[in-house]
Protein backbone atom coordinates (compact mmCIF):
# COMPACT_ATOMS: atom_id res chain seq x y z
CA UNK A 1 0.00 0.00 0.00
CA UNK A 2 1.13 3.54 -0.73
CA UNK A 3 1.30 6.46 1.70
CA UNK A 4 1.70 10.05 0.50
CA UNK A 5 2.95 12.49 3.13
CA UNK A 6 2.74 16.22 2.41
CA UNK A 7 3.90 19.41 4.17
CA UNK A 8 7.25 18.31 5.62
CA UNK A 9 5.93 15.74 8.03
CA UNK A 10 8.57 14.55 10.50
CA UNK A 11 10.80 11.72 9.13
CA UNK A 12 9.79 9.48 12.03
CA UNK A 13 6.42 9.08 10.27
CA UNK A 14 8.20 7.73 7.19
CA UNK A 15 10.18 5.27 9.31
CA UNK A 16 7.05 4.13 11.16
CA UNK A 17 5.10 3.50 7.95
CA UNK A 18 7.99 1.88 6.06
CA UNK A 19 8.58 -0.47 8.98
CA UNK A 20 4.96 -1.60 8.64
CA UNK A 21 5.46 -2.29 4.92
CA UNK A 22 4.08 0.87 3.27
CA UNK A 23 5.70 2.50 0.26
CA UNK A 24 6.06 6.14 1.33
CA UNK A 25 6.28 9.23 -0.87
CA UNK A 26 7.27 12.42 0.92
CA UNK A 27 6.60 15.97 -0.38
CA UNK A 28 7.53 19.20 1.35
CA UNK A 29 4.67 21.38 0.04
CA UNK A 30 0.92 21.30 0.58
CA UNK A 31 -1.33 20.36 -2.37
CA UNK A 32 -4.22 22.25 -3.95
CA UNK A 33 -7.54 20.54 -4.52
CA UNK A 34 -6.70 20.03 -8.22
CA UNK A 35 -3.34 18.49 -7.34
CA UNK A 36 -5.03 16.15 -4.85
CA UNK A 37 -7.57 15.10 -7.46
CA UNK A 38 -4.74 14.25 -9.86
CA UNK A 39 -2.39 12.60 -7.36
CA UNK A 40 -4.62 10.66 -4.97
CA UNK A 41 -5.69 7.68 -7.12
CA UNK A 42 -3.42 4.82 -6.03
CA UNK A 43 -2.77 6.42 -2.63
CA UNK A 44 -4.06 4.49 0.40
CA UNK A 45 -2.92 6.76 3.21
CA UNK A 46 -2.59 10.54 3.02
CA UNK A 47 -0.67 12.59 5.58
CA UNK A 48 -1.26 16.35 5.76
CA UNK A 49 -0.80 19.26 8.15
CA UNK A 50 -2.90 22.41 8.27
CA UNK A 51 -2.25 23.79 4.77
CA UNK A 52 -3.84 21.04 2.67
CA UNK A 53 -7.63 21.16 2.47
CA UNK A 54 -9.29 17.83 1.94
CA UNK A 55 -12.61 18.54 0.24
CA UNK A 56 -15.45 16.25 -0.79
CA UNK A 57 -14.25 16.60 -4.41
CA UNK A 58 -10.72 15.50 -3.51
CA UNK A 59 -12.18 12.60 -1.52
CA UNK A 60 -14.29 11.56 -4.51
CA UNK A 61 -11.19 11.37 -6.67
CA UNK A 62 -9.30 9.38 -4.01
CA UNK A 63 -10.77 6.04 -4.95
CA UNK A 64 -8.12 3.98 -3.11
CA UNK A 65 -7.88 6.17 -0.02
CA UNK A 66 -8.41 4.44 3.34
CA UNK A 67 -7.41 7.16 5.79
CA UNK A 68 -6.18 10.72 6.21
CA UNK A 69 -3.71 11.54 8.96
CA UNK A 70 -3.66 15.15 10.16
CA UNK A 71 -0.14 15.50 11.57
CA UNK A 72 -1.26 18.32 13.83
CA UNK A 73 -3.95 19.01 16.44
CA UNK A 74 -6.77 20.48 14.34
CA UNK A 75 -8.84 18.61 11.76
CA UNK A 76 -10.97 21.40 10.32
CA UNK A 77 -8.95 21.30 7.07
CA UNK A 78 -10.73 18.00 6.30
CA UNK A 79 -14.39 17.69 5.37
CA UNK A 80 -14.98 15.14 8.16
CA UNK A 81 -18.61 14.18 7.34
CA UNK A 82 -17.69 13.72 3.66
CA UNK A 83 -14.76 11.50 4.65
CA UNK A 84 -16.97 9.48 7.03
CA UNK A 85 -19.66 9.05 4.38
CA UNK A 86 -17.01 7.53 2.10
CA UNK A 87 -15.66 5.33 4.91
CA UNK A 88 -12.35 7.23 5.04
CA UNK A 89 -10.99 7.44 8.57
CA UNK A 90 -9.37 10.67 9.80
CA UNK A 91 -6.83 10.76 12.62
CA UNK A 92 -4.97 13.56 14.40
CA UNK A 93 -2.67 13.93 17.40
CA UNK A 94 -4.62 15.74 20.09
CA UNK A 95 -2.26 15.00 22.98
CA UNK A 96 1.22 14.81 21.47
CA UNK A 97 2.20 18.30 22.62
CA UNK A 98 1.06 17.98 26.24
CA UNK A 99 4.58 17.93 27.62
CA UNK A 100 5.59 20.98 25.56
CA UNK A 101 2.73 23.05 27.01
CA UNK A 102 3.57 21.91 30.54
CA UNK A 103 7.25 22.85 30.19
CA UNK A 104 6.32 26.31 28.90
CA UNK A 105 4.01 26.87 31.87
CA UNK A 106 6.64 25.72 34.37
CA UNK A 107 9.13 28.13 32.79
CA UNK A 108 6.59 30.94 32.98
CA UNK A 109 5.79 30.35 36.64
CA UNK A 110 9.47 30.79 37.50
CA UNK A 111 9.96 33.71 35.09
CA UNK A 112 6.96 35.60 36.50
CA UNK A 113 7.88 34.89 40.12
CA UNK A 114 11.34 36.38 39.44
CA UNK A 115 9.89 39.24 37.33
CA UNK A 116 12.17 38.23 34.45
CA UNK A 117 10.16 39.93 31.65
CA UNK A 118 10.84 43.41 33.02
CA UNK A 119 14.38 42.60 34.17
CA UNK A 120 15.46 41.40 30.74
CA UNK A 121 13.77 44.39 29.05
CA UNK A 122 15.69 46.81 31.29
CA UNK A 123 18.98 45.06 30.57
CA UNK A 124 18.32 45.34 26.82
CA UNK A 125 17.69 49.04 27.43
CA UNK A 126 21.09 49.26 29.13
CA UNK A 127 19.78 49.61 32.71
CA UNK A 128 21.45 47.65 35.55
CA UNK A 129 18.71 47.31 38.17
CA UNK A 130 19.88 44.66 40.64
CA UNK A 131 17.25 44.11 43.31
CA UNK A 132 15.44 41.27 45.09
CA UNK A 133 12.27 43.34 45.47
CA UNK A 134 9.22 41.43 44.23
CA UNK A 135 11.28 38.32 43.32
CA UNK A 136 10.29 35.01 44.86
CA UNK A 137 11.19 31.35 44.82
CA UNK A 138 8.34 29.11 43.72
CA UNK A 139 9.16 26.46 46.34
CA UNK A 140 6.29 26.18 48.82
CA UNK A 141 3.97 28.39 46.75
CA UNK A 142 0.52 27.10 45.82
CA UNK A 143 -0.31 26.42 42.19
CA UNK A 144 -4.03 26.32 41.36
CA UNK A 145 -4.75 24.32 38.20
CA UNK A 146 -8.14 24.91 36.60
CA UNK A 147 -8.92 21.97 34.29
CA UNK A 148 -7.20 18.77 35.41
CA UNK A 149 -7.09 16.90 32.11
CA UNK A 150 -4.07 15.75 30.10
CA UNK A 151 -2.13 18.98 30.49
CA UNK A 152 -3.39 19.88 33.97
CA UNK A 153 -2.38 16.52 35.49
CA UNK A 154 1.06 16.51 33.88
CA UNK A 155 1.63 20.06 35.11
CA UNK A 156 0.57 18.88 38.55
CA UNK A 157 3.29 16.21 38.59
CA UNK A 158 6.08 18.46 37.37
CA UNK A 159 5.08 21.34 39.65
CA UNK A 160 5.16 19.09 42.71
CA UNK A 161 8.62 17.89 41.72
CA UNK A 162 9.71 21.55 41.90
CA UNK A 163 8.31 21.98 45.41
CA UNK A 164 5.04 23.72 44.55
CA UNK A 165 1.93 22.76 46.44
CA UNK A 166 -0.79 21.86 43.94
CA UNK A 167 -4.53 22.37 44.22
CA UNK A 168 -6.93 21.85 41.33
CA UNK A 169 -10.49 22.35 40.25
CA UNK A 170 -12.19 20.35 37.52
CA UNK A 171 -15.87 20.06 36.68
CA UNK A 172 -15.40 16.31 36.00
CA UNK A 173 -14.31 13.67 38.51
CA UNK A 174 -10.53 13.53 38.25
CA UNK A 175 -8.14 11.53 40.35
CA UNK A 176 -5.64 13.70 42.25
CA UNK A 177 -2.02 12.99 41.26
CA UNK A 178 0.68 12.88 43.92
CA UNK A 179 -0.18 15.17 46.82
CA UNK A 180 -2.43 17.48 44.79
CA UNK A 181 -5.68 18.50 46.50
CA UNK A 182 -9.03 18.81 44.79
CA UNK A 183 -10.97 22.02 45.45
CA UNK A 184 -14.73 21.77 45.52
CA UNK A 185 -15.25 25.09 43.75
CA UNK A 186 -13.32 27.49 41.57
CA UNK A 187 -13.73 30.16 44.26
CA UNK A 188 -12.00 27.92 46.83
CA UNK A 189 -9.08 27.51 44.45
CA UNK A 190 -8.86 31.24 43.73
CA UNK A 191 -8.79 32.05 47.45
CA UNK A 192 -5.80 29.77 48.05
CA UNK A 193 -3.62 29.84 44.91
CA UNK A 194 -0.52 32.01 44.48
CA UNK A 195 -0.47 31.05 40.79
CA UNK A 196 -3.60 30.25 38.78
CA UNK A 197 -3.07 28.33 35.53
CA UNK A 198 -5.94 27.58 33.15
CA UNK A 199 -6.09 24.25 31.31
CA UNK A 200 -9.78 23.85 30.53
CA UNK A 201 -11.00 22.66 27.14
CA UNK A 202 -12.73 24.80 24.53
CA UNK A 203 -16.35 23.81 25.15
CA UNK A 204 -18.66 26.78 24.39
CA UNK A 205 -19.67 27.12 28.08
CA UNK A 206 -16.09 28.09 28.94
CA UNK A 207 -16.26 31.36 26.98
CA UNK A 208 -15.69 34.17 29.46
CA UNK A 209 -14.99 31.74 32.33
CA UNK A 210 -12.42 34.14 33.72
CA UNK A 211 -13.47 37.81 34.08
CA UNK A 212 -13.51 40.70 36.59
CA UNK A 213 -15.18 38.61 39.31
CA UNK A 214 -12.63 35.79 39.14
CA UNK A 215 -9.60 38.11 38.99
CA UNK A 216 -10.95 40.00 42.01
CA UNK A 217 -11.20 36.69 43.93
CA UNK A 218 -7.56 35.82 43.29
CA UNK A 219 -5.09 36.51 46.08
CA UNK A 220 -3.40 39.94 46.01
CA UNK A 221 -0.08 39.79 44.09
CA UNK A 222 -0.86 36.39 42.61
CA UNK A 223 0.16 35.24 39.11
CA UNK A 224 -2.09 34.24 36.23
CA UNK A 225 -1.39 31.93 33.27
CA UNK A 226 -3.55 30.98 30.32
CA UNK A 227 -2.24 28.48 27.76
CA UNK A 228 -5.67 26.92 27.16
CA UNK A 229 -8.05 28.94 24.98
CA UNK A 230 -8.18 32.69 24.36
CA UNK A 231 -11.95 32.99 24.64
CA UNK A 232 -11.86 31.76 28.24
CA UNK A 233 -10.38 35.03 29.55
CA UNK A 234 -11.59 38.63 29.52
CA UNK A 235 -8.31 40.38 28.63
CA UNK A 236 -9.67 43.86 29.50
CA UNK A 237 -10.37 42.76 33.10
CA UNK A 238 -6.97 41.11 33.28
CA UNK A 239 -5.32 44.36 32.15
CA UNK A 240 -7.17 46.33 34.84
CA UNK A 241 -6.09 43.90 37.57
CA UNK A 242 -2.48 44.00 36.39
CA UNK A 243 -2.45 47.80 36.29
CA UNK A 244 -3.96 47.98 39.79
CA UNK A 245 -1.21 45.62 41.02
CA UNK A 246 -3.71 43.01 42.25
CA UNK A 247 -2.25 40.54 39.74
CA UNK A 248 1.55 40.64 39.97
CA UNK A 249 2.22 39.05 36.59
CA UNK A 250 0.64 37.05 33.79
CA UNK A 251 1.61 34.79 30.92
CA UNK A 252 -0.70 34.42 27.94
CA UNK A 253 -0.14 32.05 25.02
CA UNK A 254 -3.66 32.21 23.60
CA UNK A 255 -5.91 35.16 22.76
CA UNK A 256 -9.58 35.77 21.91
CA UNK A 257 -8.51 36.96 18.45
CA UNK A 258 -5.24 35.67 17.03
CA UNK A 259 -3.56 36.87 13.82
CA UNK A 260 -4.25 34.57 10.90
CA UNK A 261 -0.94 34.67 9.06
CA UNK A 262 2.74 34.72 9.92
CA UNK A 263 3.90 38.34 10.26
CA UNK A 264 0.40 39.81 10.81
CA UNK A 265 0.13 42.45 13.53
CA UNK A 266 -0.83 41.21 16.98
CA UNK A 267 -3.27 43.56 18.68
CA UNK A 268 -4.12 43.16 22.36
CA UNK A 269 -4.88 45.31 25.39
CA UNK A 270 -2.18 43.30 27.18
CA UNK A 271 0.69 44.67 25.09
CA UNK A 272 3.20 46.84 26.90
CA UNK A 273 2.36 45.79 30.47
CA UNK A 274 5.02 45.09 33.11
CA UNK A 275 5.72 41.46 34.02
CA UNK A 276 3.46 40.07 31.31
CA UNK A 277 4.73 37.32 29.01
CA UNK A 278 2.98 37.19 25.64
CA UNK A 279 3.70 34.26 23.31
CA UNK A 280 2.16 33.56 19.88
CA UNK A 281 0.25 30.32 20.68
CA UNK A 282 3.45 28.28 20.81
CA UNK A 283 2.69 26.23 23.93
CA UNK A 284 2.63 23.02 21.94
CA UNK A 285 5.08 24.04 19.23
CA UNK A 286 8.36 22.19 19.73
CA UNK A 287 10.46 19.87 17.60
CA UNK A 288 9.81 17.13 20.13
CA UNK A 289 6.06 17.56 19.79
CA UNK A 290 6.42 17.38 15.99
CA UNK A 291 8.30 14.10 16.34
CA UNK A 292 5.72 12.77 18.77
CA UNK A 293 2.94 13.76 16.36
CA UNK A 294 4.77 12.02 13.48
CA UNK A 295 5.09 8.80 15.40
CA UNK A 296 1.56 8.92 16.84
CA UNK A 297 -0.40 9.67 13.67
CA UNK A 298 1.65 7.28 11.51
CA UNK A 299 0.92 4.54 14.06
CA UNK A 300 -2.81 5.29 13.92
CA UNK A 301 -2.80 5.19 10.09
CA UNK A 302 -0.96 1.86 10.02
CA UNK A 303 -3.18 0.39 12.76
CA UNK A 304 -6.24 1.28 10.73
CA UNK A 305 -4.97 0.10 7.34
CA UNK A 306 -3.47 -3.17 8.59
CA UNK A 307 -5.73 -4.12 11.50
CA UNK A 308 -8.92 -2.06 11.15
CA UNK A 309 -8.33 -0.19 14.42
CA UNK A 310 -10.26 3.08 14.66
CA UNK A 311 -9.62 4.18 18.24
CA UNK A 312 -9.05 7.97 18.27
CA UNK A 313 -10.45 8.39 14.77
CA UNK A 314 -12.22 11.74 14.75
CA UNK A 315 -14.92 10.79 12.25
CA UNK A 316 -15.56 7.01 12.26
CA UNK A 317 -16.95 5.01 15.21
CA UNK A 318 -13.99 4.51 17.53
CA UNK A 319 -13.54 0.80 18.26
CA UNK A 320 -11.02 -0.17 20.92
CA UNK A 321 -9.75 -3.42 19.40
CA UNK A 322 -6.42 -4.91 20.53
CA UNK A 323 -3.47 -5.39 18.21
CA UNK A 324 -4.09 -8.27 15.82
CA UNK A 325 -1.51 -10.86 16.88
CA UNK A 326 -3.16 -14.17 15.97
CA UNK A 327 -5.86 -15.34 13.57
CA UNK A 328 -7.85 -13.05 11.33
CA UNK A 329 -10.02 -9.98 11.65
CA UNK A 330 -13.04 -8.63 9.78
CA UNK A 331 -13.81 -4.90 9.95
CA UNK A 332 -17.33 -3.95 8.95
CA UNK A 333 -18.34 -0.30 8.60
CA UNK A 334 -22.06 0.00 8.08
CA UNK A 335 -25.03 2.30 8.29
CA UNK A 336 -26.25 2.41 11.89
CA UNK A 337 -29.58 0.59 11.57
CA UNK A 338 -30.99 -2.13 13.84
CA UNK A 339 -30.19 -5.75 13.10
CA UNK A 340 -26.81 -5.38 11.30
CA UNK A 341 -24.85 -7.17 14.01
CA UNK A 342 -27.40 -10.00 14.20
CA UNK A 343 -27.28 -10.42 10.39
CA UNK A 344 -23.46 -10.43 10.40
CA UNK A 345 -23.29 -13.05 13.13
CA UNK A 346 -25.94 -15.18 11.43
CA UNK A 347 -23.85 -15.12 8.23
CA UNK A 348 -20.69 -16.00 10.14
CA UNK A 349 -22.47 -18.90 11.84
CA UNK A 350 -23.76 -20.08 8.49
CA UNK A 351 -20.17 -20.09 7.16
CA UNK A 352 -19.09 -22.14 10.21
CA UNK A 353 -16.82 -19.33 11.45
CA UNK A 354 -15.93 -19.32 15.14
CA UNK A 355 -15.83 -15.79 16.57
CA UNK A 356 -13.10 -15.29 19.20
CA UNK A 357 -13.82 -11.62 19.99
CA UNK A 358 -16.09 -8.88 18.77
CA UNK A 359 -16.00 -5.11 19.32
CA UNK A 360 -18.65 -2.59 18.31
CA UNK A 361 -19.05 1.17 18.36
CA UNK A 362 -21.53 3.52 16.75
CA UNK A 363 -21.08 7.18 15.89
CA UNK A 364 -23.98 9.15 14.45
CA UNK A 365 -25.24 7.40 11.36
CA UNK A 366 -22.52 4.77 11.26
CA UNK A 367 -21.65 1.60 13.12
CA UNK A 368 -18.35 -0.27 13.05
CA UNK A 369 -17.88 -3.83 14.18
CA UNK A 370 -14.55 -5.61 14.43
CA UNK A 371 -14.74 -9.40 14.58
CA UNK A 372 -11.73 -11.59 15.36
CA UNK A 373 -11.90 -15.13 14.04
CA UNK A 374 -9.56 -18.12 14.15
CA UNK A 375 -9.53 -18.84 10.40
CA UNK A 376 -9.53 -16.32 7.53
CA UNK A 377 -12.87 -15.94 5.73
CA UNK A 378 -13.01 -17.06 2.13
CA UNK A 379 -13.37 -14.32 -0.50
CA UNK A 380 -16.84 -15.63 -1.27
CA UNK A 381 -17.87 -15.32 2.38
CA UNK A 382 -16.58 -11.74 2.56
CA UNK A 383 -18.41 -10.88 -0.66
CA UNK A 384 -21.63 -12.40 0.59
CA UNK A 385 -21.58 -10.39 3.85
CA UNK A 386 -20.63 -7.22 1.99
CA UNK A 387 -23.74 -7.55 -0.19
CA UNK A 388 -25.98 -6.23 2.62
CA UNK A 389 -27.53 -2.83 1.75
CA UNK A 390 -26.20 -1.21 4.94
CA UNK A 391 -22.55 -1.99 4.07
CA UNK A 392 -20.15 0.95 3.66
CA UNK A 393 -17.14 -1.33 3.50
CA UNK A 394 -16.03 -4.72 4.74
CA UNK A 395 -12.34 -5.62 4.97
CA UNK A 396 -10.38 -8.52 6.36
CA UNK A 397 -6.83 -8.89 7.64
CA UNK A 398 -4.64 -11.71 8.92
CA UNK A 399 -2.01 -11.55 11.66
N1 LIG B 1 -1.21 26.66 24.01
C1 LIG B 1 -1.13 25.63 23.21
O1 LIG B 1 -0.37 25.62 22.25
C2 LIG B 1 -1.98 24.44 23.49
C3 LIG B 1 -1.55 23.17 23.09
C4 LIG B 1 -2.32 22.06 23.43
C5 LIG B 1 -3.54 22.24 24.09
N2 LIG B 1 -3.97 23.51 24.41
C6 LIG B 1 -5.23 23.72 25.13
O2 LIG B 1 -5.06 23.31 26.48
C7 LIG B 1 -6.34 22.98 27.03
C8 LIG B 1 -6.24 21.69 27.83
O3 LIG B 1 -5.85 20.62 26.98
P1 LIG B 1 -5.94 19.10 27.50
O4 LIG B 1 -5.35 18.26 26.44
O5 LIG B 1 -5.43 19.01 28.88
O6 LIG B 1 -7.53 18.93 27.53
P2 LIG B 1 -8.37 17.85 28.33
O7 LIG B 1 -9.65 17.74 27.59
O8 LIG B 1 -7.55 16.63 28.57
O9 LIG B 1 -8.64 18.54 29.76
C9 LIG B 1 -9.50 19.62 29.95
C10 LIG B 1 -10.03 19.49 31.37
O10 LIG B 1 -10.75 20.69 31.69
C11 LIG B 1 -11.90 20.31 32.44
N3 LIG B 1 -12.85 21.43 32.36
C12 LIG B 1 -13.57 21.84 31.30
N4 LIG B 1 -14.27 22.94 31.61
C13 LIG B 1 -13.96 23.23 32.90
C14 LIG B 1 -14.34 24.27 33.77
N5 LIG B 1 -15.18 25.25 33.37
N6 LIG B 1 -13.85 24.27 35.02
C15 LIG B 1 -13.00 23.29 35.44
N7 LIG B 1 -12.60 22.28 34.65
C16 LIG B 1 -13.07 22.26 33.38
C17 LIG B 1 -12.35 19.03 31.79
O11 LIG B 1 -13.22 18.29 32.63
C18 LIG B 1 -11.01 18.34 31.55
O12 LIG B 1 -10.62 17.56 32.66
C19 LIG B 1 -7.30 22.89 25.85
O13 LIG B 1 -8.10 24.06 25.81
C20 LIG B 1 -6.38 22.86 24.65
O14 LIG B 1 -6.98 23.44 23.50
C21 LIG B 1 -3.20 24.60 24.14
CSV table of C-alpha atoms in Angstrom, one decimal, residues 77-241:
chain,number,residue,atom,x,y,z
A,77,UNK,CA,-9.0,21.3,7.1
A,78,UNK,CA,-10.7,18.0,6.3
A,79,UNK,CA,-14.4,17.7,5.4
A,80,UNK,CA,-15.0,15.1,8.2
A,81,UNK,CA,-18.6,14.2,7.3
A,82,UNK,CA,-17.7,13.7,3.7
A,83,UNK,CA,-14.8,11.5,4.6
A,84,UNK,CA,-17.0,9.5,7.0
A,85,UNK,CA,-19.7,9.0,4.4
A,86,UNK,CA,-17.0,7.5,2.1
A,87,UNK,CA,-15.7,5.3,4.9
A,88,UNK,CA,-12.3,7.2,5.0
A,89,UNK,CA,-11.0,7.4,8.6
A,90,UNK,CA,-9.4,10.7,9.8
A,91,UNK,CA,-6.8,10.8,12.6
A,92,UNK,CA,-5.0,13.6,14.4
A,93,UNK,CA,-2.7,13.9,17.4
A,94,UNK,CA,-4.6,15.7,20.1
A,95,UNK,CA,-2.3,15.0,23.0
A,96,UNK,CA,1.2,14.8,21.5
A,97,UNK,CA,2.2,18.3,22.6
A,98,UNK,CA,1.1,18.0,26.2
A,99,UNK,CA,4.6,17.9,27.6
A,100,UNK,CA,5.6,21.0,25.6
A,101,UNK,CA,2.7,23.0,27.0
A,102,UNK,CA,3.6,21.9,30.5
A,103,UNK,CA,7.2,22.9,30.2
A,104,UNK,CA,6.3,26.3,28.9
A,105,UNK,CA,4.0,26.9,31.9
A,106,UNK,CA,6.6,25.7,34.4
A,107,UNK,CA,9.1,28.1,32.8
A,108,UNK,CA,6.6,30.9,33.0
A,109,UNK,CA,5.8,30.4,36.6
A,110,UNK,CA,9.5,30.8,37.5
A,111,UNK,CA,10.0,33.7,35.1
A,112,UNK,CA,7.0,35.6,36.5
A,113,UNK,CA,7.9,34.9,40.1
A,114,UNK,CA,11.3,36.4,39.4
A,115,UNK,CA,9.9,39.2,37.3
A,116,UNK,CA,12.2,38.2,34.5
A,117,UNK,CA,10.2,39.9,31.6
A,118,UNK,CA,10.8,43.4,33.0
A,119,UNK,CA,14.4,42.6,34.2
A,120,UNK,CA,15.5,41.4,30.7
A,121,UNK,CA,13.8,44.4,29.1
A,122,UNK,CA,15.7,46.8,31.3
A,123,UNK,CA,19.0,45.1,30.6
A,124,UNK,CA,18.3,45.3,26.8
A,125,UNK,CA,17.7,49.0,27.4
A,126,UNK,CA,21.1,49.3,29.1
A,127,UNK,CA,19.8,49.6,32.7
A,128,UNK,CA,21.5,47.7,35.5
A,129,UNK,CA,18.7,47.3,38.2
A,130,UNK,CA,19.9,44.7,40.6
A,131,UNK,CA,17.2,44.1,43.3
A,132,UNK,CA,15.4,41.3,45.1
A,133,UNK,CA,12.3,43.3,45.5
A,134,UNK,CA,9.2,41.4,44.2
A,135,UNK,CA,11.3,38.3,43.3
A,136,UNK,CA,10.3,35.0,44.9
A,137,UNK,CA,11.2,31.4,44.8
A,138,UNK,CA,8.3,29.1,43.7
A,139,UNK,CA,9.2,26.5,46.3
A,140,UNK,CA,6.3,26.2,48.8
A,141,UNK,CA,4.0,28.4,46.7
A,142,UNK,CA,0.5,27.1,45.8
A,143,UNK,CA,-0.3,26.4,42.2
A,144,UNK,CA,-4.0,26.3,41.4
A,145,UNK,CA,-4.7,24.3,38.2
A,146,UNK,CA,-8.1,24.9,36.6
A,147,UNK,CA,-8.9,22.0,34.3
A,148,UNK,CA,-7.2,18.8,35.4
A,149,UNK,CA,-7.1,16.9,32.1
A,150,UNK,CA,-4.1,15.8,30.1
A,151,UNK,CA,-2.1,19.0,30.5
A,152,UNK,CA,-3.4,19.9,34.0
A,153,UNK,CA,-2.4,16.5,35.5
A,154,UNK,CA,1.1,16.5,33.9
A,155,UNK,CA,1.6,20.1,35.1
A,156,UNK,CA,0.6,18.9,38.6
A,157,UNK,CA,3.3,16.2,38.6
A,158,UNK,CA,6.1,18.5,37.4
A,159,UNK,CA,5.1,21.3,39.6
A,160,UNK,CA,5.2,19.1,42.7
A,161,UNK,CA,8.6,17.9,41.7
A,162,UNK,CA,9.7,21.6,41.9
A,163,UNK,CA,8.3,22.0,45.4
A,164,UNK,CA,5.0,23.7,44.6
A,165,UNK,CA,1.9,22.8,46.4
A,166,UNK,CA,-0.8,21.9,43.9
A,167,UNK,CA,-4.5,22.4,44.2
A,168,UNK,CA,-6.9,21.9,41.3
A,169,UNK,CA,-10.5,22.4,40.3
A,170,UNK,CA,-12.2,20.3,37.5
A,171,UNK,CA,-15.9,20.1,36.7
A,172,UNK,CA,-15.4,16.3,36.0
A,173,UNK,CA,-14.3,13.7,38.5
A,174,UNK,CA,-10.5,13.5,38.3
A,175,UNK,CA,-8.1,11.5,40.3
A,176,UNK,CA,-5.6,13.7,42.3
A,177,UNK,CA,-2.0,13.0,41.3
A,178,UNK,CA,0.7,12.9,43.9
A,179,UNK,CA,-0.2,15.2,46.8
A,180,UNK,CA,-2.4,17.5,44.8
A,181,UNK,CA,-5.7,18.5,46.5
A,182,UNK,CA,-9.0,18.8,44.8
A,183,UNK,CA,-11.0,22.0,45.4
A,184,UNK,CA,-14.7,21.8,45.5
A,185,UNK,CA,-15.3,25.1,43.8
A,186,UNK,CA,-13.3,27.5,41.6
A,187,UNK,CA,-13.7,30.2,44.3
A,188,UNK,CA,-12.0,27.9,46.8
A,189,UNK,CA,-9.1,27.5,44.5
A,190,UNK,CA,-8.9,31.2,43.7
A,191,UNK,CA,-8.8,32.0,47.4
A,192,UNK,CA,-5.8,29.8,48.0
A,193,UNK,CA,-3.6,29.8,44.9
A,194,UNK,CA,-0.5,32.0,44.5
A,195,UNK,CA,-0.5,31.0,40.8
A,196,UNK,CA,-3.6,30.2,38.8
A,197,UNK,CA,-3.1,28.3,35.5
A,198,UNK,CA,-5.9,27.6,33.1
A,199,UNK,CA,-6.1,24.2,31.3
A,200,UNK,CA,-9.8,23.9,30.5
A,201,UNK,CA,-11.0,22.7,27.1
A,202,UNK,CA,-12.7,24.8,24.5
A,203,UNK,CA,-16.4,23.8,25.2
A,204,UNK,CA,-18.7,26.8,24.4
A,205,UNK,CA,-19.7,27.1,28.1
A,206,UNK,CA,-16.1,28.1,28.9
A,207,UNK,CA,-16.3,31.4,27.0
A,208,UNK,CA,-15.7,34.2,29.5
A,209,UNK,CA,-15.0,31.7,32.3
A,210,UNK,CA,-12.4,34.1,33.7
A,211,UNK,CA,-13.5,37.8,34.1
A,212,UNK,CA,-13.5,40.7,36.6
A,213,UNK,CA,-15.2,38.6,39.3
A,214,UNK,CA,-12.6,35.8,39.1
A,215,UNK,CA,-9.6,38.1,39.0
A,216,UNK,CA,-10.9,40.0,42.0
A,217,UNK,CA,-11.2,36.7,43.9
A,218,UNK,CA,-7.6,35.8,43.3
A,219,UNK,CA,-5.1,36.5,46.1
A,220,UNK,CA,-3.4,39.9,46.0
A,221,UNK,CA,-0.1,39.8,44.1
A,222,UNK,CA,-0.9,36.4,42.6
A,223,UNK,CA,0.2,35.2,39.1
A,224,UNK,CA,-2.1,34.2,36.2
A,225,UNK,CA,-1.4,31.9,33.3
A,226,UNK,CA,-3.6,31.0,30.3
A,227,UNK,CA,-2.2,28.5,27.8
A,228,UNK,CA,-5.7,26.9,27.2
A,229,UNK,CA,-8.1,28.9,25.0
A,230,UNK,CA,-8.2,32.7,24.4
A,231,UNK,CA,-11.9,33.0,24.6
A,232,UNK,CA,-11.9,31.8,28.2
A,233,UNK,CA,-10.4,35.0,29.6
A,234,UNK,CA,-11.6,38.6,29.5
A,235,UNK,CA,-8.3,40.4,28.6
A,236,UNK,CA,-9.7,43.9,29.5
A,237,UNK,CA,-10.4,42.8,33.1
A,238,UNK,CA,-7.0,41.1,33.3
A,239,UNK,CA,-5.3,44.4,32.2
A,240,UNK,CA,-7.2,46.3,34.8
A,241,UNK,CA,-6.1,43.9,37.6
